[in-house]
CSV table of C-alpha atoms in Angstrom, one decimal:
chain,number,residue,atom,x,y,z
A,1,UNK,CA,91.4,128.3,57.2
A,2,UNK,CA,90.0,131.4,55.5
A,3,UNK,CA,88.9,134.5,57.5
A,4,UNK,CA,85.3,133.3,57.7
A,5,UNK,CA,84.3,131.8,61.1
A,6,UNK,CA,85.2,128.1,61.4
A,7,UNK,CA,83.5,125.4,63.4
A,8,UNK,CA,86.2,123.6,65.4
A,9,UNK,CA,85.6,120.3,67.0
A,10,UNK,CA,86.5,119.6,70.6
A,11,UNK,CA,89.5,117.3,70.5
A,12,UNK,CA,89.8,116.5,74.2
A,13,UNK,CA,87.7,113.4,74.0
A,14,UNK,CA,89.2,111.8,70.9
A,15,UNK,CA,91.7,108.9,71.2
A,16,UNK,CA,94.6,108.1,69.0
A,17,UNK,CA,93.9,107.7,65.3
A,18,UNK,CA,90.4,109.3,65.3
A,19,UNK,CA,89.6,111.4,62.3
A,20,UNK,CA,88.6,115.0,63.0
A,21,UNK,CA,87.5,117.8,60.8
A,22,UNK,CA,87.7,121.6,60.9
A,23,UNK,CA,85.0,123.1,58.7
A,24,UNK,CA,84.9,126.6,57.4
A,25,UNK,CA,82.8,128.5,55.0
A,26,UNK,CA,85.1,127.9,52.0
A,27,UNK,CA,86.9,124.7,52.8
A,28,UNK,CA,87.0,121.6,54.9
A,29,UNK,CA,90.2,120.3,56.5
A,30,UNK,CA,90.5,116.7,57.6
A,31,UNK,CA,93.4,115.4,59.7
A,32,UNK,CA,94.3,112.6,62.0
A,33,UNK,CA,94.8,113.4,65.7
A,34,UNK,CA,97.5,111.8,67.8
A,35,UNK,CA,96.4,110.8,71.3
A,36,UNK,CA,95.5,114.0,73.2
A,37,UNK,CA,96.9,113.1,76.6
A,38,UNK,CA,99.2,115.2,78.8
A,39,UNK,CA,102.8,114.3,79.5
A,40,UNK,CA,103.3,112.3,82.6
A,41,UNK,CA,107.1,111.8,82.6
A,42,UNK,CA,110.1,113.4,81.0
A,43,UNK,CA,113.5,111.8,81.2
A,44,UNK,CA,116.5,113.6,79.7
A,45,UNK,CA,120.2,112.8,79.1
A,46,UNK,CA,120.2,109.6,81.2
A,47,UNK,CA,123.6,108.0,81.6
A,48,UNK,CA,124.5,104.8,83.4
A,49,UNK,CA,127.9,103.1,83.7
A,50,UNK,CA,128.6,99.9,85.5
A,51,UNK,CA,132.1,98.2,86.0
A,52,UNK,CA,133.6,100.7,83.5
A,53,UNK,CA,131.0,99.6,80.9
A,54,UNK,CA,128.5,102.2,79.6
A,55,UNK,CA,125.0,100.6,79.7
A,56,UNK,CA,123.2,103.6,78.1
A,57,UNK,CA,124.0,107.3,77.4
A,58,UNK,CA,122.1,110.3,76.1
A,59,UNK,CA,118.9,108.5,76.8
A,60,UNK,CA,115.9,110.8,76.6
A,61,UNK,CA,112.2,109.9,76.4
A,62,UNK,CA,108.7,111.1,77.5
A,63,UNK,CA,105.7,109.1,78.5
A,64,UNK,CA,102.1,110.4,78.2
A,65,UNK,CA,99.1,109.5,80.3
A,66,UNK,CA,97.3,106.4,78.9
A,67,UNK,CA,100.5,105.1,77.3
A,68,UNK,CA,102.2,101.7,77.7
A,69,UNK,CA,106.0,102.0,77.5
A,70,UNK,CA,107.8,98.6,77.1
A,71,UNK,CA,111.5,98.9,78.0
A,72,UNK,CA,113.5,96.2,76.1
A,73,UNK,CA,117.1,95.1,76.1
A,74,UNK,CA,119.4,92.2,76.6
A,75,UNK,CA,120.2,90.8,80.0
A,76,UNK,CA,122.4,93.3,81.8
A,77,UNK,CA,121.4,96.2,79.6
A,78,UNK,CA,120.2,98.2,82.6
A,79,UNK,CA,116.4,97.8,82.3
A,80,UNK,CA,115.9,97.2,86.1
A,81,UNK,CA,118.4,99.9,86.9
A,82,UNK,CA,116.5,102.4,84.7
A,83,UNK,CA,113.2,101.5,86.3
A,84,UNK,CA,114.5,101.9,89.8
A,85,UNK,CA,115.8,105.3,88.8
A,86,UNK,CA,112.4,106.3,87.5
A,87,UNK,CA,110.8,105.2,90.8
A,88,UNK,CA,113.5,107.0,92.9
A,89,UNK,CA,115.1,104.0,94.5
A,90,UNK,CA,118.5,104.3,92.8
A,91,UNK,CA,120.7,107.2,91.8
A,92,UNK,CA,123.4,105.3,89.9
A,93,UNK,CA,121.7,106.7,86.7
A,94,UNK,CA,122.7,110.3,86.0
A,95,UNK,CA,120.4,112.7,84.3
A,96,UNK,CA,117.0,114.4,84.8
A,97,UNK,CA,113.7,112.6,85.6
A,98,UNK,CA,110.6,114.8,86.0
A,99,UNK,CA,107.2,113.5,86.9
A,100,UNK,CA,104.0,115.5,86.4
A,101,UNK,CA,100.4,115.5,87.8
A,102,UNK,CA,98.5,113.5,88.7
A,103,UNK,CA,101.2,111.2,90.0
A,104,UNK,CA,103.7,113.8,91.1
A,105,UNK,CA,104.4,115.4,94.5
A,106,UNK,CA,106.6,118.2,93.2
A,107,UNK,CA,109.0,116.6,90.7
A,108,UNK,CA,109.0,113.3,92.5
A,109,UNK,CA,106.5,110.5,92.5
A,110,UNK,CA,103.6,110.5,95.0
A,111,UNK,CA,103.8,107.1,96.7
A,112,UNK,CA,100.0,106.8,96.9
A,113,UNK,CA,99.6,107.3,93.1
A,114,UNK,CA,101.5,104.4,91.7
A,115,UNK,CA,102.3,100.7,92.0
A,116,UNK,CA,105.9,99.5,91.7
A,117,UNK,CA,106.2,95.7,91.2
A,118,UNK,CA,109.9,94.7,91.3
A,119,UNK,CA,111.5,91.7,89.6
A,120,UNK,CA,111.1,89.8,92.8
A,121,UNK,CA,107.6,89.5,94.2
A,122,UNK,CA,107.0,91.9,97.1
A,123,UNK,CA,105.6,89.1,99.3
A,124,UNK,CA,106.2,88.4,103.0
A,125,UNK,CA,106.6,84.7,103.1
A,126,UNK,CA,105.2,84.2,106.7
A,127,UNK,CA,102.0,86.1,105.8
A,128,UNK,CA,99.1,84.7,103.8
A,129,UNK,CA,98.1,86.2,100.4
A,130,UNK,CA,95.2,88.0,102.2
A,131,UNK,CA,97.6,89.5,104.8
A,132,UNK,CA,100.1,90.5,102.1
A,133,UNK,CA,97.4,92.3,100.1
A,134,UNK,CA,96.0,94.0,103.2
A,135,UNK,CA,99.5,95.2,104.1
A,136,UNK,CA,100.0,96.6,100.6
A,137,UNK,CA,96.8,98.5,101.0
A,138,UNK,CA,97.9,99.9,104.4
A,139,UNK,CA,101.1,101.2,102.8
A,140,UNK,CA,98.9,103.1,100.4
A,141,UNK,CA,96.8,104.4,103.3
A,142,UNK,CA,93.9,102.5,101.9
A,143,UNK,CA,91.4,100.3,103.8
A,144,UNK,CA,89.2,98.2,101.4
A,145,UNK,CA,86.4,95.9,102.3
A,146,UNK,CA,87.6,92.3,102.8
A,147,UNK,CA,85.4,91.2,99.9
A,148,UNK,CA,87.5,93.4,97.5
A,149,UNK,CA,90.7,91.7,98.6
A,150,UNK,CA,89.2,88.2,98.3
A,151,UNK,CA,87.9,89.1,94.8
A,152,UNK,CA,91.3,90.3,93.7
A,153,UNK,CA,92.9,87.1,94.9
A,154,UNK,CA,90.3,85.0,93.2
A,155,UNK,CA,90.8,86.9,89.9
A,156,UNK,CA,94.5,86.0,89.8
A,157,UNK,CA,93.7,82.3,90.5
A,158,UNK,CA,94.3,82.1,94.2
A,159,UNK,CA,90.8,81.1,95.3
A,160,UNK,CA,91.3,78.6,98.1
A,161,UNK,CA,94.9,79.8,98.9
A,162,UNK,CA,93.9,83.1,100.6
A,163,UNK,CA,94.9,81.8,104.1
A,164,UNK,CA,97.9,79.7,103.1
A,165,UNK,CA,101.3,81.1,104.2
A,166,UNK,CA,103.1,82.4,101.2
A,167,UNK,CA,106.2,80.2,101.8
A,168,UNK,CA,104.0,77.2,100.9
A,169,UNK,CA,103.1,78.7,97.5
A,170,UNK,CA,104.9,78.1,94.2
A,171,UNK,CA,106.9,80.8,92.5
A,172,UNK,CA,104.1,81.5,90.1
A,173,UNK,CA,101.5,81.7,92.9
A,174,UNK,CA,103.8,84.1,94.9
A,175,UNK,CA,103.9,86.3,91.7
A,176,UNK,CA,100.1,86.2,91.6
A,177,UNK,CA,100.0,87.5,95.2
A,178,UNK,CA,102.0,90.5,94.1
A,179,UNK,CA,100.0,91.1,91.0
A,180,UNK,CA,96.6,90.9,92.8
A,181,UNK,CA,97.0,94.6,93.8
A,182,UNK,CA,96.6,95.5,90.1
A,183,UNK,CA,93.1,94.1,90.2
A,184,UNK,CA,91.9,96.4,93.0
A,185,UNK,CA,89.8,99.4,92.3
A,186,UNK,CA,92.0,102.3,93.4
A,187,UNK,CA,91.1,105.4,91.3
A,188,UNK,CA,94.0,107.5,92.7
A,189,UNK,CA,96.6,104.9,91.4
A,190,UNK,CA,97.3,106.2,87.8
A,191,UNK,CA,100.7,104.6,87.2
A,192,UNK,CA,102.1,101.1,87.1
A,193,UNK,CA,105.9,100.4,87.0
A,194,UNK,CA,106.3,96.7,86.4
A,195,UNK,CA,109.7,94.9,86.3
A,196,UNK,CA,109.3,91.6,84.4
A,197,UNK,CA,105.7,91.1,85.5
A,198,UNK,CA,105.3,87.9,83.5
A,199,UNK,CA,108.0,85.9,85.2
A,200,UNK,CA,106.9,82.5,86.5
A,201,UNK,CA,103.4,82.9,85.1
A,202,UNK,CA,101.7,80.3,83.0
A,203,UNK,CA,100.2,81.1,79.6
A,204,UNK,CA,96.7,81.8,80.9
A,205,UNK,CA,98.0,84.2,83.6
A,206,UNK,CA,100.2,86.0,81.0
A,207,UNK,CA,97.2,86.5,78.7
A,208,UNK,CA,95.0,87.7,81.6
A,209,UNK,CA,97.7,90.2,82.8
A,210,UNK,CA,98.2,91.6,79.2
A,211,UNK,CA,94.5,92.3,78.9
A,212,UNK,CA,94.5,93.9,82.4
A,213,UNK,CA,97.4,96.2,81.3
A,214,UNK,CA,95.5,97.2,78.1
A,215,UNK,CA,92.3,97.9,80.1
A,216,UNK,CA,94.2,100.1,82.6
A,217,UNK,CA,95.8,102.1,79.8
A,218,UNK,CA,92.4,102.5,78.0
A,219,UNK,CA,91.1,104.1,81.2
A,220,UNK,CA,93.9,106.7,81.2
A,221,UNK,CA,96.4,104.8,83.4
A,222,UNK,CA,100.0,104.7,82.4
A,223,UNK,CA,102.2,101.5,82.4
A,224,UNK,CA,106.0,101.5,82.2
A,225,UNK,CA,107.3,98.0,82.2
A,226,UNK,CA,110.3,95.8,81.4
A,227,UNK,CA,109.9,92.4,79.9
A,228,UNK,CA,111.5,89.8,77.6
A,229,UNK,CA,108.0,88.6,76.9
A,230,UNK,CA,106.6,89.9,73.6
A,231,UNK,CA,103.2,91.6,74.1
A,232,UNK,CA,100.4,90.1,72.1
A,233,UNK,CA,97.5,92.2,73.3
A,234,UNK,CA,99.2,95.3,74.7
A,235,UNK,CA,100.1,97.8,71.9
A,236,UNK,CA,103.0,99.2,73.9
A,237,UNK,CA,105.6,101.6,72.6
A,238,UNK,CA,109.1,99.9,72.7
A,239,UNK,CA,112.1,101.6,74.2
A,240,UNK,CA,115.3,99.8,73.4
A,241,UNK,CA,118.3,100.3,75.7
A,242,UNK,CA,121.8,98.8,75.4
A,243,UNK,CA,123.0,97.1,72.3
A,244,UNK,CA,120.3,96.6,69.5
A,245,UNK,CA,118.2,93.4,69.9
């Protein structure tokens, strides 16, 4: 810009790909903004070796708020191991992992600010879907109206199964019990870490979950997920680990 006073647009409300302009007395500059969102996670120099075989080395990446990171790789590449390291459940991965507000308590994750759905559904088989969901809320120090829990279970296709012991449900239905927490209105939860969330789901449920992931990210939530399933609706950023696919 020249020395004359310029009119500068507020960029904080613009999303990725929006065209913005800076206008001065002598010239007009037009440019494309990248998504203006703060960094949520920074991982640096990650290294993992298993059975004298290096899974990944010198792995560094960052994740911004509102982003979908899709971790990809062959079976045995270390996707689940990496995700567990990010959550803080495993330390076999060397390197630095730093979380930032609003999901951090210091440098570590705040347990009330994220959902972690492991490869196996976190379902107590002797409990009903309704009891499982209520227990998940208790772990997050949350008490929701019963109507909210019933609605979440209905959304994932478990209407009529709310009081059926989970051991009587199919693998896909048990997965839906675990996924139901993603359909609850918890504003303080700003991060989802999902390990193969599409496993055992039919095509309709996969499509529904993809759209839910997109909606969460559009509202400023962040998703870090592993999956062999190609994303059709979710414009996630791929992170390949292990040998090239």
